[in-house]
Tab-separated table of C-alpha atoms in Angstrom:
chain	number	residue	atom	x	y	z
A	1	MET	CA	37.358	54.551	103.326
A	2	ARG	CA	36.626	50.780	103.627
A	3	LEU	CA	34.635	49.307	106.500
A	4	LEU	CA	33.821	45.652	107.180
A	5	ILE	CA	30.785	44.440	108.499
A	6	VAL	CA	30.334	41.134	110.635
A	7	GLU	CA	26.708	40.268	111.487
A	8	ASP	CA	24.925	37.744	111.147
A	9	GLU	CA	21.518	39.181	110.657
A	10	LYS	CA	21.550	39.529	106.662
A	11	ARG	CA	18.759	41.678	106.332
A	12	LEU	CA	20.309	44.163	108.829
A	13	ALA	CA	23.896	43.686	107.271
A	14	LEU	CA	22.871	44.804	104.065
A	15	SER	CA	20.714	47.813	105.118
A	16	LEU	CA	23.709	48.885	106.743
A	17	ALA	CA	25.900	48.338	103.916
A	18	LYS	CA	23.499	50.051	101.633
A	19	GLY	CA	23.680	52.946	103.695
A	20	LEU	CA	26.972	53.236	104.250
A	21	THR	CA	27.579	53.032	100.696
A	22	ALA	CA	25.813	55.938	99.940
A	23	GLU	CA	27.619	57.942	102.906
A	24	GLY	CA	30.744	57.419	100.574
A	25	TYR	CA	32.351	54.338	101.929
A	26	ALA	CA	33.539	51.003	100.662
A	27	VAL	CA	32.030	48.174	102.601
A	28	ASP	CA	32.071	44.576	102.889
A	29	VAL	CA	29.856	41.987	104.701
A	30	VAL	CA	30.529	38.889	106.256
A	31	HIS	CA	27.845	36.951	108.588
A	32	ASP	CA	30.304	34.297	110.792
A	33	GLY	CA	32.725	35.423	113.359
A	34	ARG	CA	35.686	33.482	112.081
A	35	GLU	CA	35.333	34.653	108.277
A	36	GLY	CA	35.037	37.999	109.882
A	37	LEU	CA	38.557	37.585	111.911
A	38	ASP	CA	39.974	36.298	108.977
A	39	ARG	CA	39.082	39.259	106.302
A	40	ALA	CA	39.922	41.863	109.351
A	41	THR	CA	43.417	40.221	109.889
A	42	THR	CA	44.177	40.095	106.000
A	43	GLU	CA	42.504	42.998	104.568
A	44	PRO	CA	43.142	46.768	105.063
A	45	TYR	CA	39.995	47.866	106.607
A	46	ASP	CA	39.562	51.545	108.211
A	47	LEU	CA	36.627	50.446	110.741
A	48	VAL	CA	34.993	47.474	111.845
A	49	ILE	CA	31.215	46.755	113.038
A	50	LEU	CA	31.220	43.809	114.665
A	51	ASP	CA	27.983	41.920	115.992
A	52	ILE	CA	28.273	39.972	119.452
A	53	MET	CA	26.215	37.001	118.920
A	54	LEU	CA	27.785	35.682	115.958
A	55	PRO	CA	28.161	31.959	114.429
A	56	GLY	CA	31.614	30.340	114.708
A	57	LEU	CA	33.369	33.054	116.828
A	58	ASN	CA	31.553	35.409	118.986
A	59	GLY	CA	32.113	39.181	118.579
A	60	TYR	CA	34.086	39.218	122.058
A	61	ARG	CA	36.504	36.731	120.661
A	62	VAL	CA	37.169	38.427	117.088
A	63	CYS	CA	37.764	41.564	119.035
A	64	ALA	CA	40.059	40.110	121.513
A	65	ALA	CA	42.116	37.878	118.536
A	66	LEU	CA	42.758	41.296	116.462
A	67	ARG	CA	43.886	43.139	119.426
A	68	ALA	CA	46.262	40.072	120.532
A	69	ALA	CA	47.526	40.214	117.006
A	70	GLY	CA	48.284	43.602	116.967
A	71	HIS	CA	45.862	45.060	115.005
A	72	ASP	CA	45.029	48.798	116.132
A	73	VAL	CA	41.397	48.996	113.456
A	74	PRO	CA	38.640	50.851	115.190
A	75	ILE	CA	35.735	48.474	116.466
A	76	LEU	CA	32.042	49.343	116.953
A	77	MET	CA	30.596	46.457	118.461
A	78	LEU	CA	26.728	45.556	118.059
A	79	THR	CA	24.665	43.995	120.514
A	80	ALA	CA	21.094	42.952	121.065
A	81	LYS	CA	21.987	42.548	124.832
A	82	ASP	CA	21.879	45.608	127.274
A	83	GLY	CA	23.684	46.065	130.729
A	84	GLU	CA	26.554	47.570	132.151
A	85	TYR	CA	28.601	44.193	132.413
A	86	ASP	CA	27.941	43.364	128.494
A	87	GLU	CA	29.136	46.927	127.427
A	88	ALA	CA	32.163	46.695	129.739
A	89	GLU	CA	33.078	42.840	128.641
A	90	GLY	CA	33.043	44.350	124.791
A	91	LEU	CA	34.905	47.347	125.622
A	92	ASP	CA	37.668	45.303	127.854
A	93	THR	CA	38.330	43.067	125.260
A	94	GLY	CA	39.503	45.802	123.081
A	95	ALA	CA	36.551	47.709	121.722
A	96	ASP	CA	36.455	51.482	120.871
A	97	ASP	CA	32.467	51.913	120.861
A	98	TYR	CA	29.192	49.928	122.158
A	99	LEU	CA	26.119	49.925	120.125
A	100	THR	CA	22.660	48.272	121.356
A	101	LYS	CA	20.199	47.311	119.209
A	102	PRO	CA	17.766	48.449	118.205
A	103	PHE	CA	19.550	51.461	117.416
A	104	SER	CA	19.095	54.470	114.986
A	105	TYR	CA	21.116	54.402	111.806
A	106	VAL	CA	21.794	58.049	111.863
A	107	VAL	CA	23.425	57.379	115.437
A	108	LEU	CA	25.398	54.459	113.926
A	109	VAL	CA	26.761	56.700	111.377
A	110	ALA	CA	27.718	59.133	113.751
A	111	ARG	CA	29.746	56.948	115.589
A	112	VAL	CA	31.257	55.438	112.684
A	113	LYS	CA	32.424	59.301	111.614
A	114	ALA	CA	33.537	59.822	115.169
A	115	LEU	CA	35.858	56.762	115.309
A	116	LEU	CA	37.349	57.643	111.981
A	117	ARG	CA	37.816	61.078	113.166
A	118	ARG	CA	39.503	59.988	116.271
A	119	ARG	CA	41.876	57.593	114.323
A	120	ARG	CA	42.780	60.333	112.110
A	121	ALA	CA	43.413	62.941	114.648
A	122	VAL	CA	45.883	60.271	116.241
A	123	GLY	CA	47.317	60.149	112.643
A	124	ALA	CA	48.465	62.421	110.336
A	125	SER	CA	46.327	65.775	109.500
A	126	PRO	CA	42.954	65.411	107.638
A	127	VAL	CA	44.003	68.189	105.072
A	128	HIS	CA	46.207	67.093	102.476
A	129	VAL	CA	47.791	69.776	100.112
A	130	HIS	CA	49.412	69.366	96.811
A	131	GLY	CA	50.380	72.426	94.957
A	132	ASP	CA	46.964	74.446	94.243
A	133	LEU	CA	44.694	71.416	95.476
A	134	LYS	CA	43.636	71.092	98.960
A	135	VAL	CA	41.809	68.010	100.355
A	136	ASP	CA	40.001	67.842	103.619
A	137	THR	CA	39.436	64.162	104.367
A	138	ALA	CA	37.539	64.805	107.649
A	139	ALA	CA	35.188	67.668	105.827
A	140	ARG	CA	35.277	65.768	102.803
A	141	ARG	CA	35.661	69.152	101.232
A	142	VAL	CA	37.813	69.866	97.914
A	143	TRP	CA	39.428	73.162	96.596
A	144	VAL	CA	41.441	74.021	93.637
A	145	GLY	CA	42.986	77.260	94.320
A	146	GLU	CA	40.505	79.401	96.287
A	147	GLU	CA	37.658	77.683	94.403
A	148	GLU	CA	35.873	74.729	96.234
A	149	ALA	CA	35.012	71.468	93.860
A	150	GLU	CA	31.504	69.651	94.098
A	151	LEU	CA	32.240	66.168	94.140
A	152	THR	CA	29.852	63.117	94.328
A	153	ALA	CA	30.594	60.528	97.488
A	154	LYS	CA	32.302	58.271	95.049
A	155	GLU	CA	34.246	60.826	93.163
A	156	PHE	CA	35.472	62.014	96.457
A	157	SER	CA	36.264	58.640	97.909
A	158	VAL	CA	38.427	58.029	94.486
A	159	LEU	CA	40.343	61.481	95.019
A	160	GLU	CA	40.893	60.216	98.890
A	161	HIS	CA	42.357	56.897	98.111
A	162	LEU	CA	44.722	58.766	95.582
A	163	VAL	CA	45.790	61.640	97.993
A	164	LEU	CA	46.398	59.438	100.664
A	165	ARG	CA	49.147	57.666	98.309
A	166	ALA	CA	50.199	60.994	96.440
A	167	GLY	CA	53.169	60.412	94.330
A	168	GLU	CA	52.667	56.601	94.266
A	169	VAL	CA	51.144	54.463	91.417
A	170	VAL	CA	47.808	53.134	92.584
A	171	SER	CA	46.239	50.270	90.369
A	172	LYS	CA	42.543	50.126	89.103
A	173	ALA	CA	42.288	46.938	90.915
A	174	ASP	CA	43.496	48.845	94.327
A	175	ILE	CA	40.597	51.667	93.702
A	176	LEU	CA	38.158	48.943	93.139
A	177	GLU	CA	38.839	47.117	96.028
A	178	HIS	CA	38.815	50.247	98.385
A	179	VAL	CA	36.578	52.509	97.014
A	180	TRP	CA	33.865	49.912	95.704
A	181	ASP	CA	34.206	46.882	97.541
A	182	PHE	CA	35.777	43.188	97.918
A	183	ALA	CA	32.788	41.420	95.949
A	184	TYR	CA	32.708	44.244	93.242
A	185	GLU	CA	31.723	42.459	90.126
A	186	GLY	CA	30.797	45.362	87.496
A	187	ASP	CA	32.720	46.812	84.788
A	188	PRO	CA	36.380	47.590	85.976
A	189	ASN	CA	36.717	50.492	83.721
A	190	ILE	CA	34.121	52.120	86.060
A	191	VAL	CA	37.501	53.806	87.440
A	192	GLU	CA	38.278	55.453	84.429
A	193	VAL	CA	35.088	57.196	84.361
A	194	TYR	CA	35.393	58.377	87.665
A	195	VAL	CA	39.064	59.253	87.125
A	196	SER	CA	38.097	61.223	83.994
A	197	ALA	CA	35.402	63.181	86.012
A	198	LEU	CA	37.893	64.168	88.658
A	199	ARG	CA	40.340	65.707	85.843
A	200	ARG	CA	37.307	67.451	84.468
A	201	LYS	CA	36.287	69.141	88.024
A	202	LEU	CA	39.940	69.567	89.195
A	203	ARG	CA	42.553	69.648	86.955
A	204	ALA	CA	43.440	68.144	83.730
A	205	ASP	CA	47.240	67.329	84.507
A	206	LEU	CA	46.428	66.623	88.315
A	207	ILE	CA	45.796	62.599	87.806
A	208	ARG	CA	48.584	60.764	85.758
A	209	THR	CA	47.581	57.490	83.581
A	210	VAL	CA	50.579	55.271	84.216
A	211	ARG	CA	50.116	52.928	81.201
A	212	GLY	CA	49.608	49.527	82.112
A	213	ALA	CA	50.035	50.223	86.151
A	214	GLY	CA	47.334	52.605	87.125
A	215	TYR	CA	47.076	56.298	88.246
A	216	ARG	CA	49.389	58.507	90.099
A	217	LEU	CA	48.342	61.916	92.103
A	218	GLU	CA	50.737	64.507	91.166
A	219	THR	CA	52.777	66.034	94.060
A	220	ALA	CA	54.141	69.291	92.385
A	221	PRO	CA	54.725	71.827	94.929
């Protein structure tokens, strides 16, 4: 899943990004409200972590603009302020949750996971079954037949992206953008490494290479 952090405290933003990446999320970071609004309206994010005190546009205005444009992405607001008025103002503009600095990283991760679970609960089931493959995106667990497969966080993220678009051809660039991050500049062949690992751990014919186009998760009954 892909997250956007809009936070002008660069050390905090990069620390959060590092931790959330280790949790298996793809994370993009911007430090300005206007850039955050532009990124959130043009890129498909699963959740936005939004500071209130930002240069350019403050978090209230970014949140209100996203909601006015019809974007329902979950928004977790961060602020150094404290008080009922500030929280009410943030929630009134359309934020889904609110966290006051300083906060525990463990609490932030718990809030992120809760918002993502809530979003999934409103939509489709988190359990996806394709033949003998079963993937629970909420619990981040995978089974082939009766046997559970042990995947790394990044392996699961690659599989999850393919599962959510099962039967479709997904390009290498699309996987890089959603599973790594917007600014990834490493070797794009890293995708092949992870697909190969998934084939070894799951089943060789589960993910088909479509030459010149990308990969497709087979959906045989």
